[in-house]
Amino acid sequence: MTTEPKSTFLREIQARGFMHQCTDLAALDDLATSKVVTAYIGFDATADSLHVGSLVQIMLLRRLQQAGHRPIVLMGGGTTKIGDPSGKEESRKLLSETEIGQNIAGIQRIFARFLNFGSGPTDAVMANNADWLDGLQYIPFLRDYGRHFSVNRMLSFDSVKLRLEREQPLSFLEFNYMILQAYDFLELARRHDCVLQMGGSDQWGNIVNGVELGRRVDDRGLFGLTSPLITTSSGAKMGKTAAGAVWLNAERLSPYDYWQYFRNTEDADVGRFLRLFTDLPIDEIARLEARRGAEINEAKIVLANETTKLAHGADAAGAAAETARRTFVEGGTGGDLPMLEVPRGELERGVPLFELLRRTGLVASNGEARRLIKGGGGRLNDAPIADEARAVGLGDINDDGIIKLSAGKKRHAVVRPV
């Protein structure tokens, strides 16, 4: 489609950078202009939270609902038992039913902040593919649906081809994943009149399989749409830091650390991330991203505030911003900094600084902490420490009754003696 889309949904996601591929953009645009479109994205429950790497897909569902359409969040209660090979170099660890159930409960809480659920025509729906996959009978399923899939073509998909080219094992279990994902689309079309599956660009082959299965089995006109896989301008994978994944629930990552992740966005990414991850109007974003030099930091604070507000609420965003102000502007220790409680007896004996840096979550390992200190990035109560074996003790407690640790100039935590 060379002209601007007519439908609000497609016009908005195109303007904000969500669009990568679509099976029939013109026909989908006509449909989205004439009726409420039901669309879904699937999320496997491999952990009890999603991380920032899933945020594009979550916001894509949000844009769909904001444009007057109905989103379906499909929990992979069934497919999680297999594992999607897309983008993976090895098989996933198989989880128990109990673990999958606990993970789904954690993920569902995240979506309640981004979407409105209910029974109205555009209210979001939470579905679980275990409802239909768990009861499938193998022989009837192969007979009715397996015959529509070409192994030759399945072998050509990147998710399979790359694993085979690298001589990395791909189990028959994982090979079946794309068939089950295609069947999910058919089931959602039958149960909820779902006509559109969306996902990241690595899901294109799986999505096209579902579109074609719907046509062959039920003569349905279905659509697929993908968004680009997001990396930072320096090429780093979205959602990963030196300290680990940037999780979307507060139990896994504090709202303050989430705020800091977006506050530390690279200059070249500010405008793009404002369009993707906030609800700010496009013209306001254009003004913010036009700032240069030190003024771009103001745009980064707006980005951090808006993204944290969506994921954790306005109060948490405000508290994180205030903690950052006190920490960086006043040189204090805001109350929302990550805190580690350490017994006074342990501090009396002395705890290596590198160990405390790891235990507070500022770094991922003792080795990384040692390298940080050697490079001059480890700080104790704002003073740089060059000795990686430096022991932290009761004498390091400051006037606020705590010990402040820093990894570089932007990441901080406190140790509270108990």
Short mmCIF file of N, CA and C in Angstrom, two decimals, residues 16 267 270-272 274-275 278-300 302-303:
data_model
loop_
_atom_site.label_atom_id
_atom_site.label_comp_id
_atom_site.label_asym_id
_atom_site.label_seq_id
_atom_site.Cartn_x
_atom_site.Cartn_y
_atom_site.Cartn_z
N ARG A 16 3.72 5.19 13.98
CA ARG A 16 4.51 4.97 15.20
C ARG A 16 5.60 3.92 15.03
N ASP A 267 20.51 8.48 22.97
CA ASP A 267 19.93 9.69 22.37
C ASP A 267 19.18 9.39 21.08
N VAL A 270 15.42 7.97 21.42
CA VAL A 270 14.39 8.62 22.23
C VAL A 270 13.08 8.78 21.46
N GLY A 271 13.13 9.36 20.26
CA GLY A 271 11.92 9.57 19.48
C GLY A 271 11.22 8.27 19.14
N ARG A 272 12.00 7.29 18.70
CA ARG A 272 11.42 5.99 18.32
C ARG A 272 10.74 5.32 19.52
N LEU A 274 9.57 6.80 22.22
CA LEU A 274 8.38 7.58 22.60
C LEU A 274 7.19 7.19 21.73
N ARG A 275 7.43 6.97 20.43
CA ARG A 275 6.34 6.59 19.53
C ARG A 275 5.83 5.17 19.83
N THR A 278 4.82 4.92 24.39
CA THR A 278 3.99 5.87 25.14
C THR A 278 2.75 6.22 24.32
N ASP A 279 1.81 6.88 24.99
CA ASP A 279 0.59 7.34 24.32
C ASP A 279 0.67 8.81 23.92
N LEU A 280 1.83 9.41 24.06
CA LEU A 280 1.96 10.83 23.71
C LEU A 280 1.63 11.05 22.24
N PRO A 281 0.99 12.18 21.91
CA PRO A 281 0.67 12.48 20.51
C PRO A 281 1.94 12.59 19.66
N ILE A 282 1.82 12.25 18.38
CA ILE A 282 2.96 12.25 17.48
C ILE A 282 3.62 13.63 17.38
N ASP A 283 2.80 14.69 17.35
CA ASP A 283 3.40 16.03 17.19
C ASP A 283 4.18 16.44 18.44
N GLU A 284 3.71 16.01 19.62
CA GLU A 284 4.46 16.30 20.85
C GLU A 284 5.78 15.53 20.87
N ILE A 285 5.74 14.30 20.39
CA ILE A 285 6.96 13.49 20.32
C ILE A 285 7.97 14.14 19.38
N ALA A 286 7.48 14.68 18.27
CA ALA A 286 8.37 15.35 17.30
C ALA A 286 9.10 16.52 17.96
N ARG A 287 8.40 17.26 18.82
CA ARG A 287 9.04 18.38 19.52
C ARG A 287 10.10 17.88 20.50
N LEU A 288 9.77 16.79 21.20
CA LEU A 288 10.71 16.25 22.19
C LEU A 288 11.97 15.70 21.54
N GLU A 289 11.81 14.96 20.44
CA GLU A 289 12.99 14.33 19.83
C GLU A 289 13.85 15.33 19.06
N ALA A 290 13.32 16.53 18.85
CA ALA A 290 14.11 17.56 18.15
C ALA A 290 15.13 18.22 19.08
N ARG A 291 15.03 17.96 20.36
CA ARG A 291 15.96 18.57 21.32
C ARG A 291 17.35 17.98 21.14
N ARG A 292 18.34 18.81 21.41
CA ARG A 292 19.73 18.40 21.22
C ARG A 292 20.54 18.72 22.48
N GLY A 293 21.69 18.07 22.57
CA GLY A 293 22.58 18.33 23.70
C GLY A 293 21.95 17.90 25.01
N ALA A 294 22.15 18.71 26.04
CA ALA A 294 21.65 18.37 27.37
C ALA A 294 20.12 18.35 27.41
N GLU A 295 19.48 19.07 26.48
CA GLU A 295 18.01 19.14 26.50
C GLU A 295 17.36 17.80 26.18
N ILE A 296 18.09 16.89 25.52
CA ILE A 296 17.51 15.58 25.20
C ILE A 296 17.24 14.80 26.48
N ASN A 297 17.95 15.16 27.56
CA ASN A 297 17.71 14.48 28.84
C ASN A 297 16.30 14.74 29.37
N GLU A 298 15.76 15.91 29.07
CA GLU A 298 14.38 16.20 29.47
C GLU A 298 13.41 15.27 28.74
N ALA A 299 13.70 15.00 27.47
CA ALA A 299 12.85 14.07 26.71
C ALA A 299 12.97 12.65 27.27
N LYS A 300 14.17 12.29 27.72
CA LYS A 300 14.36 10.96 28.31
C LYS A 300 13.58 10.81 29.61
N VAL A 302 10.77 12.37 30.27
CA VAL A 302 9.38 12.20 29.83
C VAL A 302 9.14 10.75 29.42
N LEU A 303 10.07 10.18 28.65
CA LEU A 303 9.96 8.78 28.23
C LEU A 303 9.90 7.86 29.43
#
